[in-house]
Amino acid sequence: EIVLTQSPTTMAASPGEKVTLTCRASSSVSYMHWYQQRSGASPKLWIYETSKLASGVPNRFSGSGSGTSYSLTINSMETEDAATYYCQQGSSYPVTFGSGTKLEIK
Amino acid sequence: EVQLVESGGGLVQPGRSLKLSCAASGFTFSNYYMAWVRQAPKKGLEWVATISTSGSRTYYPDSVKGRFTISRDNAKSSLYLQMNSLKSEDTATYYCARRLDWFAYWGQGTLVTVSS
């Protein structure tokens, strides 16, 4: 099983601040996918195939990485970006998710 | 517009069974793999099952293998999850999702509580 480790677990950022969330895989994966989940809501696909933004995702978001190390970056934090972000790999079964990064607004 | 609507959740005693349903609309259901993902209260996401387009192939993690069965009815654009021998650790919100390598669309979820 491929274990995904996200860091940090929790963080707070000020409006306008640049934010980077990381996801490390225990073995190499082909792609990483990211989801945003706001409190009380269902998860939403946010970034797929490492760097492609899902429909409606603002372009202040970006994704990068390869092999075992991936990241999600917000160029300039906005209030609406406060949420929990999960990474996910589908390269091999079982499909696994990271434990999430809770991003709060400062 | 893609819509996935889950139903069938509720309170069930340990060891009993429950069947969840997911009604899909807004896309050609038979063209897509489908999946169930769950989230225990205040916890992260856990993949539960995936089914191929025809239903001939199914995939499960060890945590539910042998207890849960995913199925589909393409004529009804519906996805199902039969859950047997339920345990307290199966308590979660269960989401239906359209699957590629990623989960592109999610339903609103249905809460399953396993408790005596």
Tab-separated table of C-alpha atoms in Angstrom:
chain	number	residue	atom	x	y	z
A	1	GLU	CA	0.000	0.000	0.000
A	2	ILE	CA	1.260	3.468	-0.888
A	3	VAL	CA	1.128	5.737	2.139
A	4	LEU	CA	0.689	9.465	1.504
A	5	THR	CA	2.058	11.837	4.147
A	6	GLN	CA	0.822	15.411	4.063
A	7	SER	CA	2.483	18.340	5.762
A	8	PRO	CA	1.832	20.441	7.599
A	9	THR	CA	-1.175	18.958	9.369
A	10	THR	CA	-2.554	22.407	10.101
A	11	MET	CA	-1.456	25.869	9.109
A	12	ALA	CA	-2.731	29.433	9.078
A	13	ALA	CA	-1.963	31.988	6.386
A	14	SER	CA	-2.679	35.687	6.017
A	15	PRO	CA	-4.557	37.064	3.013
A	16	GLY	CA	-2.087	37.591	0.194
A	17	GLU	CA	0.451	35.139	1.587
A	18	LYS	CA	1.952	32.382	-0.564
A	19	VAL	CA	1.088	28.890	0.714
A	20	THR	CA	2.634	25.522	-0.130
A	21	LEU	CA	1.193	22.190	0.977
A	22	THR	CA	3.193	19.022	0.461
A	23	CYS	CA	2.351	15.375	-0.059
A	24	ARG	CA	4.981	12.638	0.049
A	25	ALA	CA	4.355	9.114	-1.193
A	26	SER	CA	5.993	6.008	0.263
A	27	SER	CA	6.592	4.751	-3.300
A	28	SER	CA	6.704	6.488	-6.645
A	29	VAL	CA	3.347	7.374	-8.195
A	30	SER	CA	2.528	8.536	-11.709
A	31	TYR	CA	0.303	11.423	-10.690
A	32	MET	CA	-1.100	13.114	-7.611
A	33	HIS	CA	-4.610	14.476	-7.281
A	34	TRP	CA	-5.861	17.041	-4.774
A	35	TYR	CA	-9.254	17.729	-3.213
A	36	GLN	CA	-10.633	20.682	-1.297
A	37	GLN	CA	-13.169	20.063	1.459
A	38	ARG	CA	-14.835	22.942	3.219
A	39	SER	CA	-16.458	22.363	6.591
A	40	GLY	CA	-19.703	20.402	6.288
A	41	ALA	CA	-19.370	19.933	2.523
A	42	SER	CA	-18.407	17.078	0.212
A	43	PRO	CA	-14.868	16.970	-1.149
A	44	LYS	CA	-14.306	18.643	-4.513
A	45	LEU	CA	-11.714	17.694	-7.079
A	46	TRP	CA	-9.238	20.579	-7.096
A	47	ILE	CA	-6.145	19.497	-9.025
A	48	TYR	CA	-5.786	16.330	-11.109
A	49	GLU	CA	-2.843	14.669	-12.822
A	50	THR	CA	-0.467	16.640	-10.596
A	51	SER	CA	-0.896	20.056	-12.203
A	52	LYS	CA	-4.246	20.372	-14.011
A	53	LEU	CA	-6.803	22.633	-12.360
A	54	ALA	CA	-10.340	21.276	-12.092
A	55	SER	CA	-13.129	23.339	-13.594
A	56	GLY	CA	-13.756	26.543	-11.680
A	57	VAL	CA	-10.551	26.445	-9.634
A	58	PRO	CA	-8.887	29.880	-9.494
A	59	ASN	CA	-5.541	30.177	-11.247
A	60	ARG	CA	-3.830	31.301	-8.045
A	61	PHE	CA	-3.678	27.546	-7.368
A	62	SER	CA	-1.032	25.340	-8.923
A	63	GLY	CA	0.257	21.811	-8.504
A	64	SER	CA	3.643	20.273	-9.158
A	65	GLY	CA	5.837	17.324	-8.377
A	66	SER	CA	6.887	13.896	-9.522
A	67	GLY	CA	7.877	10.506	-8.167
A	68	THR	CA	7.330	10.633	-4.408
A	69	SER	CA	7.118	14.377	-3.773
A	70	TYR	CA	4.200	16.624	-4.732
A	71	SER	CA	2.917	20.036	-3.742
A	72	LEU	CA	-0.087	22.324	-4.016
A	73	THR	CA	0.661	26.051	-4.026
A	74	ILE	CA	-1.584	29.048	-3.554
A	75	ASN	CA	0.086	32.154	-4.953
A	76	SER	CA	-1.892	34.589	-2.860
A	77	MET	CA	-4.102	33.260	-0.065
A	78	GLU	CA	-7.724	34.361	-0.030
A	79	THR	CA	-10.368	33.914	2.678
A	80	GLU	CA	-12.325	31.441	0.578
A	81	ASP	CA	-9.297	29.113	0.374
A	82	ALA	CA	-9.651	28.132	4.031
A	83	ALA	CA	-10.431	24.408	3.907
A	84	THR	CA	-8.877	20.988	4.289
A	85	TYR	CA	-6.870	19.728	1.321
A	86	TYR	CA	-6.319	16.029	0.646
A	87	CYS	CA	-3.932	14.399	-1.797
A	88	GLN	CA	-4.790	11.066	-3.460
A	89	GLN	CA	-2.996	8.515	-5.617
A	90	GLY	CA	-4.654	6.137	-8.034
A	91	SER	CA	-1.513	4.637	-9.554
A	92	SER	CA	-2.001	1.386	-7.706
A	93	TYR	CA	-4.583	-0.326	-5.583
A	94	PRO	CA	-5.509	0.271	-2.886
A	95	VAL	CA	-6.309	3.856	-3.773
A	96	THR	CA	-5.041	5.969	-0.903
A	97	PHE	CA	-5.527	9.472	0.450
A	98	GLY	CA	-3.301	11.608	2.591
A	99	SER	CA	-4.573	12.548	6.041
A	100	GLY	CA	-5.174	16.128	4.971
A	101	THR	CA	-3.856	19.634	5.630
A	102	LYS	CA	-6.230	22.024	7.354
A	103	LEU	CA	-5.586	25.516	6.039
A	104	GLU	CA	-6.957	28.393	8.071
A	105	ILE	CA	-7.032	32.135	7.487
A	106	LYS	CA	-4.993	34.251	9.855
B	1	GLU	CA	-24.873	18.888	-14.865
B	2	VAL	CA	-23.450	15.809	-13.171
B	3	GLN	CA	-25.445	14.785	-10.104
B	4	LEU	CA	-24.841	11.939	-7.697
B	5	VAL	CA	-27.419	11.399	-4.976
B	6	GLU	CA	-26.784	8.835	-2.259
B	7	SER	CA	-29.445	7.250	-0.074
B	8	GLY	CA	-29.924	4.367	2.317
B	9	GLY	CA	-27.854	5.453	5.295
B	10	GLY	CA	-29.039	5.248	8.867
B	11	LEU	CA	-28.512	3.668	12.262
B	12	VAL	CA	-27.727	-0.051	12.224
B	13	GLN	CA	-26.587	-2.495	14.887
B	14	PRO	CA	-23.164	-4.139	14.755
B	15	GLY	CA	-23.221	-7.337	12.712
B	16	ARG	CA	-26.223	-6.275	10.639
B	17	SER	CA	-26.429	-5.289	6.981
B	18	LEU	CA	-27.267	-2.145	5.048
B	19	LYS	CA	-27.469	-1.305	1.346
B	20	LEU	CA	-26.604	2.121	-0.006
B	21	SER	CA	-27.749	3.466	-3.351
B	22	CYS	CA	-26.503	6.246	-5.591
B	23	ALA	CA	-28.594	7.731	-8.399
B	24	ALA	CA	-26.523	9.269	-11.169
B	25	SER	CA	-27.573	11.802	-13.790
B	26	GLY	CA	-26.074	14.312	-16.188
B	27	PHE	CA	-23.632	11.919	-17.843
B	28	THR	CA	-23.534	8.549	-19.576
B	29	PHE	CA	-23.312	6.368	-16.481
B	30	SER	CA	-22.305	3.196	-18.322
B	31	ASN	CA	-19.132	4.855	-19.650
B	32	TYR	CA	-17.511	5.436	-16.262
B	33	TYR	CA	-15.951	3.492	-13.455
B	34	MET	CA	-17.680	4.378	-10.196
B	35	ALA	CA	-16.585	4.229	-6.579
B	36	TRP	CA	-17.506	4.640	-2.939
B	37	VAL	CA	-15.379	6.695	-0.562
B	38	ARG	CA	-16.123	7.148	3.133
B	39	GLN	CA	-15.216	9.607	5.841
B	40	ALA	CA	-15.499	8.765	9.523
B	41	PRO	CA	-16.617	11.666	11.735
B	42	LYS	CA	-13.898	14.332	11.885
B	43	LYS	CA	-11.490	12.006	10.048
B	44	GLY	CA	-9.963	11.792	6.579
B	45	LEU	CA	-11.075	10.127	3.387
B	46	GLU	CA	-10.918	6.361	2.816
B	47	TRP	CA	-11.541	4.611	-0.492
B	48	VAL	CA	-14.045	1.769	-0.072
B	49	ALA	CA	-14.754	0.205	-3.475
B	50	THR	CA	-14.499	0.662	-7.247
B	51	ILE	CA	-16.456	-0.997	-10.044
B	52	SER	CA	-15.718	-1.154	-13.759
B	53	THR	CA	-18.077	0.097	-16.444
B	54	SER	CA	-19.731	-3.278	-17.028
B	55	GLY	CA	-19.543	-4.365	-13.413
B	56	SER	CA	-17.309	-7.308	-14.227
B	57	ARG	CA	-14.395	-6.008	-12.166
B	58	THR	CA	-14.526	-4.809	-8.594
B	59	TYR	CA	-11.820	-3.630	-6.212
B	60	TYR	CA	-11.762	-3.244	-2.422
B	61	PRO	CA	-9.283	-2.404	0.323
B	62	ASP	CA	-8.586	-5.093	2.900
B	63	SER	CA	-10.650	-3.226	5.493
B	64	VAL	CA	-13.936	-4.101	3.735
B	65	LYS	CA	-13.026	-7.011	1.449
B	66	GLY	CA	-15.382	-9.933	1.995
B	67	ARG	CA	-17.949	-7.767	3.820
B	68	PHE	CA	-18.867	-5.082	1.261
B	69	THR	CA	-20.053	-5.593	-2.323
B	70	ILE	CA	-20.231	-2.857	-4.925
B	71	SER	CA	-22.613	-3.279	-7.867
B	72	ARG	CA	-24.286	-1.208	-10.545
B	73	ASP	CA	-27.328	-1.153	-12.789
B	74	ASN	CA	-26.443	0.730	-15.945
B	75	ALA	CA	-30.040	0.673	-17.162
B	76	LYS	CA	-31.053	2.595	-14.054
B	77	SER	CA	-27.873	4.712	-13.809
B	78	SER	CA	-27.515	3.488	-10.271
B	79	LEU	CA	-24.646	2.383	-8.047
B	80	TYR	CA	-24.987	0.260	-4.924
B	81	LEU	CA	-22.980	-0.767	-1.884
B	82	GLN	CA	-24.100	-3.814	0.059
B	83	MET	CA	-22.519	-3.729	3.498
B	84	ASN	CA	-22.621	-6.872	5.645
B	85	SER	CA	-21.238	-7.708	9.082
B	86	LEU	CA	-21.047	-4.029	9.933
B	87	LYS	CA	-18.644	-2.870	12.626
B	88	SER	CA	-18.500	0.286	14.693
B	89	GLU	CA	-15.472	1.391	12.669
B	90	ASP	CA	-17.666	1.449	9.545
B	91	THR	CA	-19.462	4.498	10.966
B	92	ALA	CA	-18.924	7.223	8.367
B	93	THR	CA	-20.432	9.380	5.678
B	94	TYR	CA	-20.386	7.367	2.458
B	95	TYR	CA	-19.858	9.230	-0.803
B	96	CYS	CA	-20.559	7.978	-4.281
B	97	ALA	CA	-17.984	9.249	-6.790
B	98	ARG	CA	-17.275	9.087	-10.488
B	99	ARG	CA	-13.841	7.588	-10.957
B	100	LEU	CA	-11.062	7.959	-13.418
B	101	ASP	CA	-7.650	7.833	-11.813
B	102	TRP	CA	-9.132	10.611	-9.691
B	103	PHE	CA	-12.611	11.189	-8.261
B	104	ALA	CA	-14.071	13.854	-10.491
B	105	TYR	CA	-17.540	14.213	-8.976
B	106	TRP	CA	-18.903	13.436	-5.531
B	107	GLY	CA	-22.372	13.136	-4.094
B	108	GLN	CA	-23.521	14.843	-0.909
B	109	GLY	CA	-22.984	11.670	1.109
B	110	THR	CA	-25.149	9.465	3.300
B	111	LEU	CA	-24.370	8.865	6.973
B	112	VAL	CA	-24.089	5.323	8.279
B	113	THR	CA	-23.951	4.890	12.039
B	114	VAL	CA	-23.138	1.446	13.423
B	115	SER	CA	-24.087	1.289	17.073
B	116	SER	CA	-26.085	-0.821	19.479
